Amino acid sequence: MKRVSAKTGIVLIMCLVLLTGCISSDNTDTTGSNQPAASEKEATTEIVLTAECFNSITAGSVLSITTIGSGTVAEPSVIVSPHRLKLCGNSSQLTGLSGGVYSVNAAYSGTDGTVTLAEGEQTTTYTLSSDDADVLKTYGLAVLGYGVTVTKIINPAASSDTYTEGVTVDTVDSSKEYFAKNLSSGWNLGNYLDSYGSTGTYSNTGYSSFLNWCGAEASKELFAGVKNAGFDFVRIPVTWMNHIGFAPSYAINSSWMSYVKNVVDMALAEGLVVVINMHHDGADTGHWLDISKADNSDADFVSQTAEFTALWSQIANEFKNYGSNLMFESFNELQDGKWGWGANKTDGGVQYEIINKWNQAFVTTVRATGSNNQYRYLALNGYSADPDLTAGYLTIPYDASPDNVKRSIISFHYYQPTDFGIEAAVHKWGSDYGGVTSGCSTWGQEKYLIQTFDKVYDAFSDYAIYIGEYGATYQGAAYADYQRYYDEFLAHYAYSKGMIPVAWDNNALSSSGGKECFGLLDRSTGSIRSQYSSILVGIKRATSSTYDISSITDPAQN
């Protein structure tokens, strides 16, 4: 969701780094070919694991990379051949690892530092030399793929053990089982950690309070109020782009990471389950994670994927010892600026496949950091977080989580019809079942909601599903009961399907209401704002008891 106040956005300009070919390796060239030097520009994917993931790596350790065949950005359905990999230190030169030994199903080329795979779908191993171990400790790992997608990385420096000191890790339940046992209703800490400013593309400055759009700090009292209001799940949107360094490491500012971690810890301490994400980095075009540019070429896609995985590598590593009550969400509302009505309608599936590849890169990266991230529940967004496009085009990634347990979660957003839900251009809702005979939008009423939710549920019935954002903007006391009816109807139908509704709260409110007024709770005290008291009662009733949806009280007419 976008913020309310108008501020100047950041146009993030990716730093172009001159990338040279790899140096020769001590491995024998078994291909007999004279290929040109392989560079990042020729790759079709890149996964980065940053240096902190390799603190304990040693010579003789074995890296394991599992791949499947894949296509280019322009032709995602046409599998590229031959299938190749290149393992590099994540430096600006992308120098290939050297002196180690590849598995027999990977033929090394001394000319360009790549290995040609026997099959696109295979597991390739590499035994590290002493020099390789030093490179990974210093720079981290970049895995370049040519005609392959990386679905699993086993990093021998990552712990394969579960960390249980002071935390609980669910190693058995699927996401759907975990949600059914633990969750009913959620709330968004919006316009807070997702705030960003215009102080520079890579202003490595940590958190600045003047960038806080909601104007209030998170506190123990706030999260206690969230719990008292009937919520058990908190989505904490986070924007990282004002707090990261330059390529190729994209180091997250340590002060910002500590700030995010402190907010997460406060929410967990109140007994809430938390999900954090990557929010405005990609939700708005013009920032660094920009699908409207990633679809231009493989080079554009790969450079963004490298940054995306470098950030998730750091985030996942920082939280790797947290329990199952912390989840990750890949990104937020990625689209090309047309909100599902742009190039995705005419590009033959190019942008949908980019979304799927980024979700795969997210899962692959998080799992590779080990410890409790092996079992972490991971939430996936479809295109624009749109329910129809999610149901129609989202592909569940390959997941290296143990025991083949389904630990993915599906997320979508719902404000339909947006002229009522967001814009406040229409004041009433409920023409199908609520007895509202006039003043409603011509679409998006109760039947539409039911059909839409059913479509998502039917597509992903084996997985947990949450509506990551929903709500109807406050439009003043005269129309508040239409908002109550909308929120209660949505929340109860979601609840009846086993979906978790997560209300959007951006701390915005005016006495007369208007566009994007979703300030449910007072951020200073955690108390329910009086304007929203009946609405919060309706949401709590909707997600804590079983009753026929037809028995929801019709909105008071005016």
Coordinates of C-alpha atoms in Angstrom, one line a residue, residues 21-329:
G21 CA 35.7 -12.3 -17.2
C22 CA 37.0 -14.9 -14.7
I23 CA 40.7 -15.8 -14.4
S24 CA 41.9 -19.2 -15.3
S25 CA 41.3 -22.1 -12.9
D26 CA 43.6 -24.9 -11.9
N27 CA 40.8 -27.3 -13.0
T28 CA 41.4 -29.1 -16.3
D29 CA 39.4 -27.8 -19.3
T30 CA 37.4 -30.9 -20.3
T31 CA 35.2 -29.1 -22.8
G32 CA 37.7 -28.5 -25.6
S33 CA 35.8 -25.4 -26.5
N34 CA 37.0 -21.9 -27.0
Q35 CA 34.2 -19.9 -25.5
P36 CA 34.3 -16.2 -24.8
A37 CA 34.8 -15.1 -21.2
A38 CA 31.5 -15.6 -19.3
S39 CA 30.2 -12.4 -17.7
E40 CA 27.2 -11.4 -15.6
K41 CA 25.7 -9.8 -18.7
E42 CA 25.5 -13.2 -20.4
A43 CA 23.9 -14.9 -17.4
T44 CA 20.2 -15.6 -17.1
T45 CA 20.2 -15.6 -13.3
E46 CA 22.4 -14.8 -10.3
I47 CA 22.1 -15.8 -6.6
V48 CA 24.2 -14.0 -4.0
L49 CA 25.0 -15.3 -0.6
T50 CA 26.9 -12.5 1.3
A51 CA 30.1 -13.0 3.2
E52 CA 28.6 -13.4 6.7
C53 CA 27.1 -16.7 5.5
F54 CA 30.7 -18.2 5.2
N55 CA 32.4 -17.2 8.4
S56 CA 33.2 -20.8 9.3
I57 CA 33.9 -22.1 5.7
T58 CA 37.1 -24.3 5.4
A59 CA 39.1 -25.8 2.6
G60 CA 37.7 -29.2 1.6
S61 CA 34.1 -28.1 2.2
V62 CA 31.6 -29.1 -0.5
L63 CA 29.2 -26.6 -2.0
S64 CA 26.1 -28.2 -3.6
I65 CA 24.0 -26.4 -6.3
T66 CA 20.7 -27.8 -7.6
T67 CA 19.3 -26.4 -10.8
I68 CA 16.6 -26.8 -13.4
G69 CA 16.6 -25.7 -17.0
S70 CA 15.2 -22.2 -17.7
G71 CA 14.8 -19.6 -20.4
T72 CA 15.7 -16.0 -21.0
V73 CA 13.7 -13.0 -19.9
A74 CA 12.4 -12.5 -23.5
E75 CA 11.6 -16.2 -24.0
P76 CA 10.9 -17.7 -20.6
S77 CA 9.3 -20.8 -22.0
V78 CA 12.3 -21.7 -24.3
I79 CA 14.9 -23.6 -22.3
V80 CA 18.4 -22.3 -23.0
S81 CA 21.1 -24.8 -23.9
P82 CA 23.9 -25.7 -23.0
H83 CA 23.2 -25.3 -19.3
R84 CA 26.1 -23.7 -17.4
L85 CA 27.1 -22.5 -14.0
K86 CA 29.8 -20.2 -12.7
L87 CA 30.7 -20.0 -9.0
C88 CA 32.4 -16.8 -8.1
G89 CA 33.5 -14.7 -5.2
N90 CA 31.0 -11.8 -5.0
S91 CA 33.5 -9.1 -5.9
S92 CA 33.2 -6.6 -8.7
Q93 CA 35.4 -8.8 -10.9
L94 CA 33.3 -11.9 -10.3
T95 CA 36.4 -13.9 -10.3
G96 CA 35.7 -17.6 -10.5
L97 CA 36.5 -20.0 -7.7
S98 CA 39.7 -21.9 -8.6
G99 CA 41.7 -24.9 -7.5
G100 CA 38.8 -27.0 -6.3
V101 CA 37.1 -30.0 -7.8
Y102 CA 33.7 -30.1 -9.6
S103 CA 31.5 -33.2 -9.6
V104 CA 31.8 -35.5 -12.7
N105 CA 28.5 -34.2 -14.1
A106 CA 30.0 -30.7 -14.6
A107 CA 32.6 -30.1 -17.2
Y108 CA 34.9 -27.2 -16.4
S109 CA 36.1 -24.7 -19.0
G110 CA 39.4 -23.1 -18.3
T111 CA 38.6 -20.5 -20.9
D112 CA 35.7 -18.7 -19.2
G113 CA 35.5 -20.3 -15.8
T114 CA 32.1 -21.9 -16.3
V115 CA 31.1 -25.5 -16.0
T116 CA 28.8 -27.1 -18.6
L117 CA 26.2 -29.3 -16.9
A118 CA 25.3 -32.8 -18.1
E119 CA 21.6 -31.9 -17.5
G120 CA 19.7 -28.7 -16.7
E121 CA 18.1 -30.5 -13.8
Q122 CA 20.9 -31.8 -11.7
T123 CA 22.9 -31.3 -8.5
T124 CA 26.4 -30.0 -9.0
T125 CA 29.0 -30.1 -6.3
Y126 CA 32.3 -28.2 -5.8
T127 CA 35.0 -29.0 -3.3
L128 CA 36.6 -25.8 -2.2
S129 CA 40.3 -25.1 -2.2
S130 CA 42.0 -23.1 0.5
D131 CA 42.0 -20.0 -1.7
D132 CA 38.3 -20.5 -2.4
A133 CA 37.5 -20.6 1.3
D134 CA 39.3 -17.3 1.8
V135 CA 37.4 -15.7 -1.1
L136 CA 34.0 -16.7 0.3
K137 CA 34.9 -15.4 3.8
T138 CA 35.9 -12.1 2.2
Y139 CA 33.4 -11.6 -0.5
G140 CA 30.6 -14.1 -0.3
L141 CA 29.4 -16.3 -3.2
A142 CA 27.8 -15.3 -6.5
V143 CA 26.2 -18.2 -8.5
L144 CA 25.8 -17.3 -12.1
G145 CA 23.4 -19.4 -14.1
Y146 CA 23.2 -19.7 -17.9
G147 CA 20.0 -21.4 -19.0
V148 CA 19.3 -22.7 -15.5
T149 CA 17.4 -21.6 -12.4
V150 CA 19.0 -22.3 -9.0
T151 CA 16.5 -24.1 -6.7
K152 CA 18.8 -25.2 -3.9
I153 CA 22.2 -24.3 -2.4
I154 CA 23.7 -26.3 0.4
N155 CA 26.3 -24.1 2.1
P156 CA 28.5 -26.3 4.3
A157 CA 29.2 -23.2 6.5
A158 CA 25.5 -22.9 7.3
S159 CA 24.2 -24.8 10.3
S160 CA 22.0 -27.8 9.5
D161 CA 21.0 -27.9 13.2
T162 CA 17.9 -26.3 14.7
Y163 CA 18.5 -23.5 17.2
T164 CA 16.0 -23.9 20.0
E165 CA 17.4 -21.8 22.9
G166 CA 14.5 -19.5 23.9
V167 CA 12.5 -20.2 20.7
T168 CA 10.1 -22.7 19.3
V169 CA 10.6 -24.2 15.8
D170 CA 7.8 -26.1 14.2
T171 CA 9.6 -28.8 12.2
V172 CA 6.5 -30.8 11.4
D173 CA 3.5 -28.7 10.4
S174 CA 2.9 -27.3 7.0
S175 CA 2.1 -23.6 6.7
K176 CA -1.6 -24.4 6.5
E177 CA -1.5 -26.5 9.6
Y178 CA 0.5 -23.9 11.5
F179 CA -1.9 -21.1 10.6
A180 CA -4.9 -23.2 11.5
K181 CA -3.4 -23.9 15.0
N182 CA -2.1 -20.4 15.8
L183 CA -3.6 -17.6 13.8
S184 CA -7.0 -15.9 13.1
S185 CA -6.5 -12.2 12.3
G186 CA -3.7 -9.8 11.5
W187 CA -2.7 -6.1 11.5
N188 CA -0.2 -4.1 9.5
L189 CA 2.3 -1.7 11.1
G190 CA 2.1 0.5 8.0
N191 CA 3.8 3.8 7.2
Y192 CA 6.5 3.1 9.7
L193 CA 9.5 0.9 8.8
D194 CA 8.4 1.1 5.2
S195 CA 8.9 4.9 5.1
Y196 CA 11.6 6.2 2.9
G197 CA 13.1 9.6 2.0
S198 CA 15.0 11.4 -0.7
T199 CA 18.3 11.7 1.0
G200 CA 20.2 9.8 -1.8
T201 CA 20.1 6.5 -3.7
Y202 CA 22.4 4.7 -1.2
S203 CA 22.4 7.0 1.8
N204 CA 23.9 4.5 4.3
T205 CA 22.5 6.6 7.2
G206 CA 20.4 4.2 9.2
Y207 CA 17.0 5.2 10.5
S208 CA 16.0 8.9 10.6
S209 CA 12.9 9.8 12.6
F210 CA 11.9 12.6 10.2
L211 CA 11.3 9.9 7.5
N212 CA 8.7 8.2 9.7
W213 CA 5.5 8.9 7.8
C214 CA 3.2 7.8 10.6
G215 CA 4.8 10.2 13.1
A216 CA 4.9 7.8 16.1
E217 CA 7.4 5.1 17.3
A218 CA 6.5 1.5 17.8
S219 CA 6.4 0.5 21.5
K220 CA 5.5 -2.3 23.9
E221 CA 2.2 -0.5 24.6
L222 CA 1.4 -0.5 20.9
F223 CA 1.8 -4.2 20.4
A224 CA 0.0 -4.9 23.6
G225 CA -2.9 -2.9 22.2
V226 CA -2.7 -4.9 18.9
K227 CA -3.1 -8.1 20.9
N228 CA -5.9 -6.7 23.0
A229 CA -7.8 -5.6 19.9
G230 CA -8.0 -9.3 18.9
F231 CA -5.1 -9.6 16.5
D232 CA -2.5 -12.4 16.7
F233 CA -0.5 -11.7 13.6
V234 CA 1.5 -8.6 12.7
R235 CA 2.8 -7.8 9.2
I236 CA 5.7 -5.3 9.5
P237 CA 6.5 -3.8 6.1
V238 CA 10.1 -2.8 5.8
T239 CA 11.8 -0.6 3.1
W240 CA 15.5 -1.2 2.8
M241 CA 16.6 1.0 0.0
N242 CA 17.7 4.1 2.0
H243 CA 19.9 1.8 4.2
I244 CA 22.0 -0.3 1.8
G245 CA 25.5 0.2 0.4
F246 CA 26.9 -0.2 -3.1
A247 CA 27.2 -3.2 -5.3
P248 CA 28.2 -6.0 -5.2
S249 CA 27.7 -6.6 -1.4
Y250 CA 24.8 -4.2 -0.9
A251 CA 25.6 -4.2 2.8
I252 CA 22.6 -3.2 5.0
N253 CA 23.4 -0.5 7.5
S254 CA 23.9 -2.1 10.9
S255 CA 21.9 0.6 12.7
W256 CA 18.9 0.0 10.5
M257 CA 19.1 -3.7 10.9
S258 CA 19.2 -3.3 14.6
Y259 CA 16.3 -0.9 14.5
V260 CA 14.2 -3.4 12.5
K261 CA 15.2 -6.2 14.8
N262 CA 14.2 -4.3 17.9
V263 CA 10.7 -3.7 16.5
V264 CA 10.3 -7.3 15.6
D265 CA 11.4 -8.3 19.1
M266 CA 8.9 -6.0 20.7
A267 CA 6.0 -7.6 18.7
L268 CA 7.2 -11.2 19.4
A269 CA 7.5 -10.4 23.1
E270 CA 3.8 -9.6 23.2
G271 CA 3.0 -13.1 21.9
L272 CA 2.3 -12.0 18.3
V273 CA 3.4 -13.9 15.2
V274 CA 5.3 -11.6 12.8
V275 CA 6.1 -11.4 9.1
I276 CA 8.6 -8.9 7.7
N277 CA 9.0 -8.1 4.0
M278 CA 10.7 -6.0 1.3
H279 CA 8.2 -3.3 0.8
H280 CA 8.7 0.0 -1.2
D281 CA 11.9 -1.3 -2.7
G282 CA 9.8 -2.7 -5.4
A283 CA 6.2 -1.7 -4.9
D284 CA 6.7 1.5 -6.8
T285 CA 8.4 1.7 -10.2
G286 CA 11.5 3.8 -10.3
H287 CA 13.2 2.2 -7.4
W288 CA 15.9 -0.5 -7.6
L289 CA 13.6 -3.5 -7.7
D290 CA 11.7 -2.5 -10.9
I291 CA 10.0 -5.1 -13.0
S292 CA 9.4 -2.5 -15.7
K293 CA 13.2 -2.5 -16.2
A294 CA 13.9 -6.1 -15.3
D295 CA 11.9 -7.2 -18.4
N296 CA 14.2 -5.2 -20.7
S297 CA 17.0 -7.8 -20.9
D298 CA 18.7 -10.6 -19.1
A299 CA 21.4 -8.2 -17.8
D300 CA 18.8 -5.9 -16.2
F301 CA 17.0 -8.9 -14.6
V302 CA 20.2 -10.5 -13.3
S303 CA 21.6 -7.2 -11.8
Q304 CA 18.3 -6.7 -9.8
T305 CA 18.2 -10.4 -8.8
A306 CA 21.8 -10.1 -7.5
E307 CA 20.8 -7.2 -5.2
F308 CA 17.5 -8.9 -4.2
T309 CA 19.3 -12.1 -3.1
A310 CA 22.2 -10.2 -1.4
L311 CA 19.6 -8.3 0.7
W312 CA 17.6 -11.4 1.6
S313 CA 20.8 -13.3 2.4
Q314 CA 21.7 -10.6 5.0
I315 CA 18.1 -10.4 6.4
A316 CA 17.8 -14.2 6.6
N317 CA 21.2 -14.6 8.2
E318 CA 20.4 -11.9 10.9
F319 CA 17.1 -13.7 11.9
K320 CA 18.2 -17.3 11.3
N321 CA 17.9 -18.3 14.9
Y322 CA 14.4 -16.9 15.4
G323 CA 11.5 -19.4 15.9
S324 CA 8.6 -20.2 13.6
N325 CA 6.7 -17.1 15.0
L326 CA 8.8 -15.0 12.6
M327 CA 8.1 -15.3 8.9
F328 CA 9.4 -13.6 5.7
E329 CA 7.5 -12.2 2.8

